[in-house]
Coordinates of C-alpha atoms in Angstrom, one line a residue:
M1 CA 30.3 -3.5 -7.1
K2 CA 33.6 -2.6 -10.0
D3 CA 34.5 -6.3 -7.9
N4 CA 31.6 -7.5 -8.3
K5 CA 30.6 -10.0 -11.7
I6 CA 28.0 -8.8 -14.4
L7 CA 25.9 -10.9 -16.3
I8 CA 24.4 -9.5 -19.7
V9 CA 21.6 -11.3 -20.7
E10 CA 20.6 -9.7 -24.5
D11 CA 19.9 -11.2 -27.5
Q12 CA 21.5 -8.4 -29.9
F13 CA 25.0 -8.9 -30.3
V14 CA 25.6 -5.5 -30.9
E15 CA 23.9 -4.3 -28.2
A16 CA 26.0 -7.0 -25.9
D17 CA 29.5 -6.3 -27.2
Y18 CA 28.9 -2.3 -26.7
L19 CA 27.4 -2.8 -23.3
R20 CA 30.7 -5.3 -22.2
L21 CA 32.8 -2.5 -23.9
L22 CA 31.1 0.3 -21.4
L23 CA 31.5 -1.6 -18.5
T24 CA 34.9 -2.8 -18.8
N25 CA 36.4 0.7 -19.4
A26 CA 34.4 1.7 -16.5
G27 CA 36.1 -0.9 -14.4
Y28 CA 33.3 -3.7 -13.7
S29 CA 33.3 -7.2 -14.5
V30 CA 31.5 -8.9 -16.7
C31 CA 31.7 -12.6 -16.3
D32 CA 29.7 -13.4 -19.6
I33 CA 26.8 -12.9 -21.7
A34 CA 23.6 -14.3 -22.6
R35 CA 21.3 -14.8 -25.4
S36 CA 18.0 -16.5 -24.2
V37 CA 16.8 -17.0 -20.9
A38 CA 17.8 -21.1 -20.8
Q39 CA 21.4 -20.2 -21.7
A40 CA 20.8 -17.3 -18.5
E41 CA 20.4 -20.1 -16.3
E42 CA 22.7 -22.3 -17.1
I43 CA 25.3 -19.6 -16.8
I44 CA 23.8 -18.3 -12.8
K45 CA 24.1 -22.4 -12.0
R46 CA 28.1 -22.3 -13.0
Q47 CA 29.4 -18.7 -11.9
R48 CA 26.4 -17.0 -9.7
P49 CA 26.4 -13.6 -10.6
D50 CA 26.1 -10.4 -8.4
F51 CA 24.2 -8.2 -11.2
I52 CA 22.2 -9.2 -14.4
L53 CA 21.1 -6.3 -16.9
L54 CA 18.7 -8.1 -18.2
D55 CA 16.8 -7.2 -21.6
I56 CA 12.9 -8.0 -21.4
F57 CA 12.8 -9.1 -25.2
L58 CA 15.0 -12.3 -25.9
K59 CA 14.8 -15.2 -27.8
G60 CA 12.8 -18.3 -27.0
K61 CA 9.3 -18.3 -25.7
Q62 CA 10.6 -17.0 -22.6
T63 CA 11.2 -13.4 -21.4
G64 CA 13.6 -11.6 -19.1
I65 CA 10.2 -11.1 -17.2
D66 CA 10.2 -14.7 -16.6
L67 CA 13.9 -15.0 -15.5
A68 CA 13.3 -12.2 -13.2
I69 CA 10.5 -14.3 -11.2
Q70 CA 14.0 -16.7 -10.5
L71 CA 16.3 -13.9 -9.8
Q72 CA 14.2 -13.0 -7.0
K73 CA 14.1 -16.6 -5.4
Y74 CA 18.2 -16.2 -6.1
N75 CA 18.5 -13.2 -4.6
I76 CA 20.2 -11.6 -6.9
P77 CA 19.4 -7.8 -8.0
F78 CA 19.1 -6.7 -11.7
V79 CA 18.5 -4.2 -14.2
Y80 CA 15.7 -4.5 -17.3
L81 CA 16.9 -2.9 -20.6
S82 CA 14.7 -2.0 -23.1
A83 CA 13.4 0.2 -26.5
N84 CA 9.9 0.3 -25.7
S85 CA 7.4 -1.4 -23.4
N86 CA 3.3 -1.7 -23.4
E87 CA 0.7 -1.6 -20.4
E88 CA 0.8 -4.9 -20.0
I89 CA 4.9 -5.3 -20.2
L90 CA 5.1 -2.9 -17.5
S91 CA 2.8 -4.2 -14.5
A92 CA 4.1 -7.8 -15.3
A93 CA 7.9 -6.3 -15.0
K94 CA 6.9 -4.3 -12.3
A95 CA 5.5 -7.0 -10.3
T96 CA 9.2 -8.5 -10.7
H97 CA 11.1 -5.6 -8.4
P98 CA 13.9 -5.1 -10.2
Y99 CA 16.3 -2.6 -8.8
G100 CA 16.4 -0.1 -12.2
F101 CA 15.2 0.4 -15.9
L102 CA 17.2 1.7 -18.3
V103 CA 15.5 2.5 -21.8
K104 CA 17.5 2.6 -25.2
P105 CA 18.9 4.2 -26.6
F106 CA 20.7 5.4 -23.4
R107 CA 23.9 7.3 -22.4
E108 CA 27.5 5.9 -20.8
K109 CA 26.5 8.1 -17.7
D110 CA 22.6 6.7 -17.5
L111 CA 24.5 3.6 -17.2
L112 CA 26.6 3.4 -14.9
V113 CA 24.5 6.1 -12.7
T114 CA 21.5 3.2 -12.6
L115 CA 24.1 0.6 -11.6
E116 CA 25.4 2.6 -8.4
I117 CA 21.9 3.5 -7.5
A118 CA 21.0 -0.2 -8.3
R119 CA 23.7 -1.3 -6.0
Y120 CA 22.9 1.1 -3.2
R121 CA 19.4 0.3 -3.4
H122 CA 19.8 -3.6 -2.9
N123 CA 22.1 -3.1 -0.2
E124 CA 20.1 -0.5 1.4
S125 CA 17.1 -2.7 1.4
Q126 CA 18.8 -5.6 3.3
E127 CA 20.5 -3.8 5.7
S128 CA 17.5 -1.7 6.1
K129 CA 15.4 -5.9 6.2
W130 CA 18.0 -7.0 9.0
R131 CA 17.4 -3.4 10.9
M132 CA 13.9 -3.3 11.1
E133 CA 14.3 -7.3 12.4
L134 CA 16.7 -5.8 15.3
K135 CA 14.1 -3.4 16.0
T136 CA 11.2 -5.3 16.2
Q137 CA 12.8 -8.7 18.2
G138 CA 14.0 -5.9 20.9
E139 CA 10.7 -4.4 20.8
L140 CA 8.8 -8.4 21.3
Q141 CA 11.6 -9.2 24.0
E142 CA 10.6 -5.4 26.0
I143 CA 6.9 -6.8 25.8
Q144 CA 7.6 -9.7 27.2
K145 CA 9.5 -8.4 30.1
T146 CA 6.9 -5.9 30.7
K147 CA 4.0 -6.3 33.5
G148 CA 0.7 -6.9 32.7
N149 CA -2.1 -9.2 31.7
W150 CA -1.8 -11.5 28.2
I151 CA -4.3 -9.6 26.5
K152 CA -2.6 -5.9 27.2
K153 CA 0.7 -7.9 25.8
L154 CA -1.2 -9.4 22.7
I155 CA -2.6 -5.5 22.0
S156 CA 1.0 -4.9 21.6
T157 CA 2.2 -7.7 19.9
A158 CA 0.2 -7.2 17.4
I159 CA 0.0 -3.1 16.8
T160 CA 4.0 -3.9 16.1
L161 CA 3.5 -7.0 14.1
Q162 CA 0.4 -5.3 12.1
Q163 CA 3.7 -3.2 9.8
Y164 CA 4.7 -6.9 8.7
V165 CA 1.7 -8.7 9.0
P166 CA -1.4 -6.5 8.5
F167 CA -4.4 -7.5 9.3
D168 CA -8.1 -6.3 9.5
V169 CA -9.2 -8.8 12.6
L170 CA -6.4 -11.0 14.6
A171 CA -8.0 -14.0 16.1
V172 CA -6.1 -15.6 18.8
K173 CA -7.0 -19.4 19.6
F174 CA -5.6 -21.4 22.6
K175 CA -5.2 -24.7 23.3
P176 CA -4.3 -25.6 27.0
S177 CA -2.6 -29.4 27.2
G178 CA -5.3 -31.6 28.7
R179 CA -8.1 -29.8 26.8
D180 CA -9.4 -31.0 23.7
H181 CA -11.0 -27.8 22.4
F182 CA -9.8 -24.1 21.4
I183 CA -10.8 -21.5 23.4
G184 CA -9.7 -17.8 22.4
F185 CA -11.1 -14.6 21.4
A186 CA -10.0 -12.0 18.8
F187 CA -8.5 -8.7 18.1
V188 CA -10.5 -5.9 15.3
R189 CA -8.8 -3.1 13.9
I190 CA -10.8 -0.1 14.5
G191 CA -8.0 2.7 13.9
F192 CA -4.6 3.5 13.4
E193 CA -3.0 2.1 15.8
E194 CA -6.1 1.0 17.9
Y195 CA -7.7 -2.4 18.2
Q196 CA -11.0 -3.4 20.6
A197 CA -10.4 -6.8 22.2
I198 CA -13.4 -9.2 21.5
G199 CA -14.5 -11.3 23.6
I200 CA -17.9 -14.0 23.6
P201 CA -20.2 -11.7 24.8
E202 CA -18.8 -8.6 22.4
L203 CA -18.9 -11.4 19.5
S204 CA -22.6 -12.9 20.1
V205 CA -23.8 -9.4 20.0
M206 CA -22.4 -8.6 16.5
T207 CA -23.5 -11.4 15.3
G208 CA -26.6 -12.7 16.6
L209 CA -25.5 -15.8 18.0
A210 CA -25.9 -16.9 21.9
P211 CA -22.7 -17.2 23.6
A212 CA -23.7 -21.2 23.8
E213 CA -23.9 -20.9 19.9
I214 CA -19.8 -19.5 19.6
K215 CA -18.5 -21.6 22.8
E216 CA -19.9 -24.5 20.4
M217 CA -18.0 -23.4 17.2
L218 CA -14.8 -23.0 19.5
M219 CA -15.1 -26.6 20.3
Q220 CA -15.6 -27.5 16.7
T221 CA -12.6 -25.4 15.1
K222 CA -10.1 -28.1 14.3
D223 CA -6.0 -27.2 15.0
D224 CA -4.7 -25.4 11.7
G225 CA -1.5 -27.9 12.1
A226 CA 1.0 -26.3 9.6
A227 CA 1.6 -22.2 9.2
G228 CA 0.1 -21.1 5.8
Y229 CA -2.0 -19.0 4.1
Y230 CA -5.3 -18.5 2.2
N231 CA -6.4 -16.1 -0.2
G232 CA -9.9 -15.6 -2.1
E233 CA -11.5 -18.8 -2.9
D234 CA -8.9 -20.9 -1.4
F235 CA -10.1 -19.4 1.8
E236 CA -13.6 -19.2 0.8
R237 CA -12.9 -23.4 0.9
V238 CA -11.3 -23.2 4.4
A239 CA -14.2 -21.0 5.4
M240 CA -17.1 -23.8 4.7
V241 CA -15.4 -26.5 6.4
H242 CA -13.8 -24.0 9.2
P243 CA -17.3 -22.6 11.7
M244 CA -14.9 -19.8 13.4
K245 CA -13.5 -18.3 10.6
R246 CA -17.0 -19.0 8.5
L247 CA -17.9 -16.6 11.0
F248 CA -15.8 -13.8 11.2
A249 CA -15.3 -13.7 7.4
K250 CA -19.2 -12.9 6.8
Q251 CA -19.5 -10.7 9.7
F252 CA -15.9 -8.3 8.8
D253 CA -16.1 -9.1 5.5
L254 CA -13.0 -10.8 5.2
S255 CA -11.1 -12.7 1.9
S256 CA -7.9 -14.0 3.6
N257 CA -6.3 -15.5 5.8
L258 CA -2.7 -16.5 7.7
V259 CA -2.6 -19.0 10.4
F260 CA 0.8 -19.3 12.5
P261 CA 0.3 -22.2 15.5
L262 CA 3.1 -22.1 18.0
Q263 CA 3.5 -25.3 19.7
F264 CA 4.8 -25.2 23.5
P265 CA 7.0 -28.7 24.7
E266 CA 4.2 -28.8 27.3
K267 CA 1.7 -29.1 24.4
D268 CA -0.1 -26.1 24.8
I269 CA -0.9 -24.3 21.3
F270 CA -0.9 -20.7 20.5
T271 CA -2.2 -20.0 17.3
L272 CA -2.1 -16.4 15.9
S273 CA -5.0 -16.1 12.4
F274 CA -4.5 -12.9 10.7
F275 CA -7.4 -12.2 8.8
R276 CA -7.7 -9.3 6.3
K277 CA -10.7 -7.7 3.8
I278 CA -9.0 -8.2 0.4
P279 CA -8.9 -11.2 -1.1
D280 CA -4.9 -10.9 -1.9
G281 CA -3.7 -10.5 1.8
Y282 CA -1.2 -12.8 2.1
N283 CA 2.0 -14.5 0.6
S284 CA 5.0 -16.0 1.3
E285 CA 7.0 -13.0 2.2
K286 CA 4.7 -12.4 4.9
L287 CA 4.7 -15.6 6.5
D288 CA 8.3 -15.5 6.1
W289 CA 8.3 -12.4 8.9
L290 CA 6.4 -14.3 11.6
F291 CA 8.9 -17.3 11.2
R292 CA 11.8 -14.9 11.4
F293 CA 9.7 -13.1 15.0
Q294 CA 9.2 -17.1 16.1
Q295 CA 11.3 -16.9 19.3
P296 CA 10.2 -13.4 21.0
L297 CA 6.6 -15.0 19.6
M298 CA 6.7 -18.1 21.7
E299 CA 8.3 -16.3 24.9
I300 CA 5.3 -14.1 24.8
M301 CA 3.4 -16.8 24.7
N302 CA 5.2 -18.4 27.8
S303 CA 4.8 -15.1 30.1
V304 CA 0.9 -16.0 30.8
S305 CA 1.2 -17.6 34.1
E306 CA -0.4 -20.4 34.9
E307 CA -3.2 -18.4 36.5
E308 CA -3.3 -16.2 33.7
K309 CA -3.9 -19.5 31.7
G310 CA -6.2 -21.6 34.3
N311 CA -8.4 -18.5 34.0
I312 CA -8.8 -18.0 30.4
S313 CA -12.1 -19.3 29.5
S314 CA -13.7 -16.8 32.1
T315 CA -11.7 -14.2 31.1
I316 CA -12.9 -14.4 27.7
E317 CA -16.7 -14.5 28.7
T318 CA -16.4 -11.1 30.6
P319 CA -18.6 -9.1 29.5
N320 CA -17.2 -5.8 28.0
L321 CA -13.7 -7.1 27.2
A322 CA -13.2 -4.4 24.5
L323 CA -13.9 -1.7 26.6
K324 CA -11.5 -2.5 29.3
E325 CA -9.0 -3.8 27.0
R326 CA -9.4 -1.0 24.0
A327 CA -5.8 0.3 22.8
L328 CA -5.6 4.0 22.7
P329 CA -3.7 4.9 20.1
G330 CA -0.4 7.6 20.4
K331 CA 0.5 10.7 18.3
T332 CA 0.4 9.9 14.9
D333 CA 1.0 12.8 13.1
F334 CA -2.9 11.7 10.8
D335 CA -4.8 14.2 12.5
D336 CA -5.4 16.2 9.1
I337 CA -6.1 12.6 7.8
V338 CA -10.0 12.0 8.3
G339 CA -11.7 8.3 8.4
N340 CA -10.8 4.6 9.6
S341 CA -12.3 2.8 6.8
F342 CA -10.3 -0.3 6.1
S343 CA -8.7 1.4 2.3
L344 CA -8.0 4.6 4.5
L345 CA -5.8 2.3 6.9
N346 CA -4.3 1.0 4.6
V347 CA -2.9 4.1 2.9
M348 CA -1.7 5.0 6.8
D349 CA 0.3 2.3 7.3
S350 CA 2.0 2.4 3.9
I351 CA 2.4 6.3 5.3
N352 CA 4.1 4.7 8.7
Q353 CA 6.8 2.2 6.5
V354 CA 8.0 4.2 4.4
A355 CA 8.3 8.1 5.9
P356 CA 11.2 7.4 7.9
F357 CA 13.4 6.3 5.0
D358 CA 14.8 8.7 1.9
T359 CA 12.8 6.6 -1.0
S360 CA 11.3 7.9 -3.6
V361 CA 7.4 7.4 -3.3
L362 CA 5.0 8.5 -5.8
I363 CA 1.0 9.1 -4.9
L364 CA -1.4 8.2 -7.1
G365 CA -5.2 8.9 -7.0
E366 CA -7.5 10.9 -8.8
S367 CA -8.1 14.5 -8.4
G368 CA -9.4 15.3 -4.6
T369 CA -8.3 12.6 -2.9
G370 CA -5.9 14.4 -1.1
K371 CA -2.6 13.9 -2.3
E372 CA -1.1 16.7 -1.3
R373 CA -2.3 16.1 2.8
I374 CA -0.9 12.8 1.9
A375 CA 2.4 14.2 0.8
D376 CA 2.6 16.5 4.1
C377 CA 2.4 13.3 6.5
I378 CA 5.0 11.5 4.7
Y379 CA 7.4 14.5 5.1
Q380 CA 5.9 15.3 9.2
R381 CA 6.8 11.8 10.0
S382 CA 10.6 12.0 8.0
S383 CA 13.4 12.5 9.5
R384 CA 14.0 15.6 6.9
R385 CA 11.2 17.1 9.0
G386 CA 12.4 21.0 9.6
K387 CA 13.9 21.0 6.5
P388 CA 13.0 22.9 3.5
F389 CA 9.6 21.1 1.6
I390 CA 9.4 22.2 -1.8
K391 CA 5.8 22.0 -3.2
V392 CA 6.0 22.2 -7.2
N393 CA 3.0 21.8 -8.8
C394 CA 4.0 21.1 -12.4
A395 CA 0.7 21.7 -14.2
A396 CA 0.8 25.0 -13.6
L397 CA 4.5 26.1 -14.4
P398 CA 4.3 27.7 -18.2
S399 CA 6.0 25.8 -20.5
T400 CA 8.3 28.6 -20.9
L401 CA 9.6 28.7 -17.7
I402 CA 9.7 25.4 -16.5
D403 CA 14.0 25.2 -16.6
S404 CA 13.9 28.4 -14.8
E405 CA 11.7 27.5 -12.2
L406 CA 12.5 23.9 -11.4
F407 CA 16.4 24.2 -12.1
G408 CA 17.2 27.8 -11.5
H409 CA 18.7 30.3 -14.1
E410 CA 22.0 32.8 -13.8
K411 CA 21.7 36.2 -14.3
G412 CA 21.6 37.2 -18.5
A413 CA 21.1 33.3 -18.7
F414 CA 17.7 34.6 -21.7
T415 CA 16.3 37.7 -22.5
G416 CA 14.7 38.7 -19.1
A417 CA 17.0 37.1 -16.5
T418 CA 18.3 40.0 -15.0
D419 CA 18.8 38.5 -11.3
R420 CA 20.4 35.1 -10.4
K421 CA 17.7 32.9 -9.8
I422 CA 17.7 29.6 -7.3
G423 CA 15.1 26.7 -8.7
K424 CA 12.9 24.7 -6.5
F425 CA 15.4 21.7 -6.2
E426 CA 17.9 24.1 -5.2
Q427 CA 15.6 25.3 -2.1
A428 CA 15.0 21.9 -1.1
D429 CA 18.3 20.8 -0.5
G430 CA 19.0 19.0 2.7
G431 CA 14.9 18.6 2.6
T432 CA 12.4 17.3 0.3
I433 CA 10.7 18.0 -3.0
F434 CA 6.9 17.7 -3.5
L435 CA 6.5 17.3 -7.5
D436 CA 2.7 17.1 -7.9
E437 CA 0.7 16.4 -10.9
V438 CA 4.3 14.7 -13.0
G439 CA 2.3 13.8 -14.9
E440 CA 1.7 16.8 -17.0
L441 CA 5.8 17.6 -17.4
P442 CA 6.6 17.4 -21.5
L443 CA 8.8 15.0 -22.5
E444 CA 12.1 17.0 -22.8
L445 CA 11.4 18.0 -19.3
Q446 CA 11.3 14.1 -17.9
V447 CA 14.6 13.6 -19.4
K448 CA 16.4 16.4 -17.5
L449 CA 14.1 15.8 -14.2
L450 CA 15.4 12.2 -14.5
R451 CA 19.0 12.9 -14.6
V452 CA 18.8 15.2 -11.7
L453 CA 17.0 12.5 -9.4
Q454 CA 19.9 9.7 -11.0
E455 CA 22.9 12.2 -10.6
K456 CA 21.7 13.8 -7.8
E457 CA 23.1 17.3 -9.5
V458 CA 21.1 20.5 -10.6
Q459 CA 22.7 22.7 -13.5
R460 CA 21.2 26.3 -13.4
L461 CA 20.6 27.7 -17.1
G462 CA 23.4 29.8 -18.2
S463 CA 25.9 27.9 -15.8
V464 CA 29.1 26.1 -16.6
G465 CA 29.1 24.3 -13.2
T466 CA 26.6 21.9 -11.6
I467 CA 25.5 22.0 -7.4
K468 CA 24.9 18.6 -6.2
L469 CA 22.0 18.2 -4.5
N470 CA 20.7 16.1 -1.1
I471 CA 16.9 16.0 -1.5
R472 CA 14.1 13.2 -0.9
V473 CA 11.6 13.4 -3.7
I474 CA 7.8 12.6 -3.9
A475 CA 5.7 13.2 -6.6
A476 CA 1.9 12.7 -7.4
T477 CA -0.3 12.1 -10.1
N478 CA -4.2 11.5 -11.3
R479 CA -3.2 9.9 -14.4
N480 CA -2.4 6.3 -14.9
L481 CA 1.2 6.3 -15.9
E482 CA 1.5 2.9 -17.0
K483 CA -0.7 4.0 -19.4
E484 CA 0.9 6.8 -20.2
V485 CA 3.7 5.1 -20.8
A486 CA 2.5 2.7 -23.5
A487 CA 1.3 5.6 -25.2
G488 CA 4.7 7.4 -25.4
K489 CA 3.6 10.2 -23.0
F490 CA 6.0 9.4 -20.3
R491 CA 9.4 8.2 -20.1
L492 CA 9.3 4.8 -18.6
D493 CA 12.7 4.7 -16.9
L494 CA 11.8 8.4 -15.3
Y495 CA 8.0 6.5 -14.2
Y496 CA 10.4 3.5 -12.9
R497 CA 13.2 6.2 -11.2
L498 CA 9.2 7.6 -9.1
N499 CA 7.9 4.7 -8.6
V500 CA 9.8 3.2 -6.1
V501 CA 6.9 3.0 -3.5
P502 CA 3.5 3.3 -5.2
I503 CA 0.9 4.5 -2.7
M504 CA -2.6 4.5 -3.9
L505 CA -5.2 6.8 -2.4
P506 CA -8.7 5.5 -2.8
P507 CA -11.6 7.7 -4.2
L508 CA -14.4 8.4 -1.7
R509 CA -16.9 6.2 -3.4
E510 CA -14.6 3.2 -2.4
R511 CA -14.8 4.6 1.6
L512 CA -18.2 5.5 2.2
D513 CA -17.5 4.4 5.8
D514 CA -16.2 7.2 6.0
L515 CA -18.1 9.9 5.2
P516 CA -20.1 10.2 8.6
A517 CA -16.4 11.8 9.8
L518 CA -15.6 13.3 6.7
T519 CA -18.8 15.4 6.7
A520 CA -18.9 16.2 10.6
H521 CA -14.9 17.1 10.0
F522 CA -15.9 20.1 7.7
I523 CA -18.8 21.0 9.0
E524 CA -17.0 22.1 12.4
L525 CA -14.2 23.6 10.2
F526 CA -16.5 26.3 8.2
N527 CA -18.4 26.6 11.5
R528 CA -15.2 27.9 12.9
K529 CA -14.6 29.9 9.8
T530 CA -18.0 31.4 9.4
G531 CA -19.3 31.9 13.3
R532 CA -22.5 29.2 12.0
N533 CA -23.5 26.8 14.6
I534 CA -24.7 23.3 11.8
K535 CA -25.3 20.5 13.9
G536 CA -25.0 18.3 11.4
V537 CA -27.6 16.7 7.8
S538 CA -30.7 15.5 7.5
E539 CA -31.1 11.8 7.0
K540 CA -32.2 12.7 3.2
V541 CA -28.8 14.8 2.8
S542 CA -27.1 11.5 4.5
H543 CA -28.8 9.3 2.4
Q544 CA -27.8 11.2 -1.4
F545 CA -24.5 11.4 0.0
A546 CA -24.1 7.3 1.4
T547 CA -25.8 6.7 -3.0
Y548 CA -24.3 9.7 -4.7
H549 CA -20.7 9.1 -7.0
W550 CA -18.3 11.5 -6.0
P551 CA -16.5 12.4 -9.3
G552 CA -14.6 15.2 -7.4
N553 CA -14.0 13.3 -4.3
I554 CA -13.1 14.8 -0.9
R555 CA -12.5 18.4 -2.9
E556 CA -15.9 18.0 -4.2
L557 CA -17.0 17.3 -0.4
E558 CA -15.4 20.2 1.5
H559 CA -17.2 22.4 -1.3
L560 CA -20.1 21.4 -0.8
I561 CA -20.2 21.8 2.7
E562 CA -19.0 25.3 2.9
R563 CA -21.4 26.2 0.4
S564 CA -24.3 24.4 2.3
V565 CA -22.7 25.6 6.0
L566 CA -23.4 29.2 4.4
L567 CA -26.6 28.7 2.5
S568 CA -28.6 26.8 5.4
K569 CA -31.4 28.6 6.9
G570 CA -31.7 26.4 10.1
N571 CA -29.1 24.4 12.1
I572 CA -29.3 21.5 10.2
I573 CA -28.5 21.0 6.1
E574 CA -31.5 19.6 5.3
D575 CA -30.9 19.3 1.0
V576 CA -27.8 20.1 -1.3
T577 CA -27.7 20.2 -4.8
L578 CA -25.2 17.3 -6.4
A579 CA -24.0 17.5 -9.7
P580 CA -25.8 15.7 -12.1
A581 CA -24.8 12.9 -13.7
E582 CA -23.5 13.1 -17.2
T583 CA -25.7 13.2 -20.1
S584 CA -25.3 11.9 -23.6
E585 CA -26.9 13.9 -26.9
G586 CA -30.8 12.8 -28.0
D587 CA -31.2 11.7 -24.4
R588 CA -35.4 12.8 -23.1
P589 CA -34.7 16.0 -20.9
G590 CA -33.9 14.9 -17.5
Q591 CA -33.2 11.6 -18.1
Q592 CA -29.7 10.8 -17.0
T593 CA -27.5 8.0 -19.1
K594 CA -26.4 5.3 -16.6
T595 CA -22.3 4.5 -17.3
I596 CA -21.6 0.6 -17.3
Q597 CA -20.2 1.0 -13.8
E598 CA -23.6 2.4 -12.0
M599 CA -25.3 0.2 -14.4
E600 CA -23.5 -3.4 -12.8
R601 CA -23.5 -1.7 -9.3
D602 CA -27.6 -1.5 -9.5
H603 CA -28.0 -4.8 -11.0
I604 CA -25.7 -5.7 -7.8
L605 CA -27.9 -3.8 -5.3
S606 CA -30.8 -5.2 -7.0
V607 CA -29.7 -8.8 -6.3
L608 CA -28.1 -8.4 -3.3
K609 CA -31.7 -6.9 -2.4
K610 CA -33.7 -10.4 -3.3
C611 CA -30.8 -12.7 -1.0
N612 CA -31.3 -10.3 1.8
G613 CA -27.7 -9.0 1.4
K614 CA -26.6 -12.9 1.7
I615 CA -23.3 -13.1 -0.6
W616 CA -22.0 -17.0 -0.4
G617 CA -23.1 -20.4 0.3
P618 CA -26.4 -21.6 -1.2
G619 CA -29.2 -19.2 -3.1
A620 CA -26.6 -16.1 -2.3
A621 CA -26.0 -13.2 -4.8
A622 CA -22.9 -14.6 -6.0
E623 CA -24.5 -17.7 -7.3
M624 CA -27.6 -15.9 -8.6
L625 CA -24.7 -13.8 -10.6
K626 CA -22.5 -16.8 -11.0
I627 CA -19.2 -14.9 -9.9
P628 CA -16.9 -16.3 -6.8
P629 CA -17.8 -14.6 -3.9
S630 CA -14.8 -12.7 -3.6
T631 CA -15.1 -11.3 -6.9
L632 CA -18.6 -10.2 -6.0
K633 CA -17.2 -8.4 -2.4
S634 CA -14.3 -6.6 -4.5
K635 CA -16.7 -5.3 -6.9
M636 CA -19.1 -4.1 -4.2
K637 CA -16.0 -2.2 -2.9
K638 CA -14.7 -1.0 -6.1
L639 CA -18.1 0.2 -7.0
G640 CA -19.3 1.8 -3.1
I641 CA -21.6 -1.0 -2.2
A642 CA -21.1 -0.5 1.8
R643 CA -21.9 -3.4 3.5
T644 CA -24.7 -3.1 5.8
Y645 CA -26.8 -6.4 5.7

């Protein structure tokens, strides 16, 4: 990187000049200094720097964040400089994907180490993207060569594409040359690497529509024309004039769509139409991946024999197509993660993508959501599996011994240090360290932790030398670290160093679809431990579970099932005692005070009941509530309102 040109964008003359001096003395080439966004843009056009040190707050109306959006398009790596930041600024800065964050004032070594890490991350991201693309190109070519019918080939293709273009439903439309309308089928995701092929008979059963009605919708389906994506309200507008999209959106609770048509010389048209439940599911990056894979995708479609093309209509009208062509998952190392809700599948996808690399991971979520279990999965799927995996509960470390526990000490380093102690970081050398509840660390320890992570070395208390480390860091917290940063309780640079890849775990109230599977899992677990033979829970208990807010999440459910298995008199759990909602002073005895979220949930449920569960369209719940349907669906997911209509 010392051969590269660095641009400093800093409006304070003294600080900018000091930065130039530090960089020049270290052998770096500083091409210029800019005081504003406009000045920086002019320099970038003239000199095209290789790297940029970017202050967030600059002279003029535009900030460093405004410039960062342009730098993403230019593919120029940059590191932010800032003395302070509130939660709003941090969120905006994070969205621009910088390669580092330096908090003023900083040491010379902090600056140089951050630059080296940023260079490594930039080069690694470019190389990693190239390696992933090359690997996937090969996988798609192998699919094209394999024998088997086109549905099996497309299921394999769907599994391969999932990591680049995530989807809950993938519709495949085909219009052979000479035909004036489309025919097609879909894949519905039902588990991790597990999909069902849905033909006309299955869709008829699911929707209650006659096969002839579905065929008529297909005949009315228009050519998508060009590749593109539609999120939230854009998708709703497209679905209103597109019968099949509207049907899929209603049946599978979909909120975004990406279409990718493939035109062949013989005028056959294959269109891949990806759908997600979340309203912001697609962007230009995901579309770009499909263009990168366009050639092998066309080869896969081209490998469909003329005989199969001629029999497509009869194939998709064959009953039980889904059962015949269901793709079974392989070993996934997710055996301890129970459930198939779309929010949980998104977590599994994130684990699958990040686990093979040494990237730092920050697991976020409320207490009891299973953050340690997710850390275990990342470790088990990583290249460091079988090497040390050291877990540290930062909240449980005594304040007087944190230094010694994490970094170790020499004999005689302090009163009571009768022997040398190897710290947790040194124990994890060559493997992985899991810092649970990292948000509980005091500020003085955060500084030391940041330096260990940046410099990849540790110094035992009482020692004059340092020990080089090769470790991967996984951290977890139930705190909102962005708010902690804004309140001055957590260092911004440490937050950014840990938050390379965040994984957000949904609370149990947002994945109620997984309750039956989780309940059965814990009943089986405690049956084995206690020798009981509990078969399940009563309808009353099932209803209680589905309407409860689960403040303690999965841990609360686990303890509740354990207690119920022990105390149940029969082989069915007939009754449970759930924690009451908190009451405020002055409430009448027995009267529970509802939170704002609970009142909003009740109001939405009452409106849905009046509309017979209809979300969009004339007279539907969204219209009555005077909010967009996508907003209503997002609120329903957040408030744990399951789609059972």
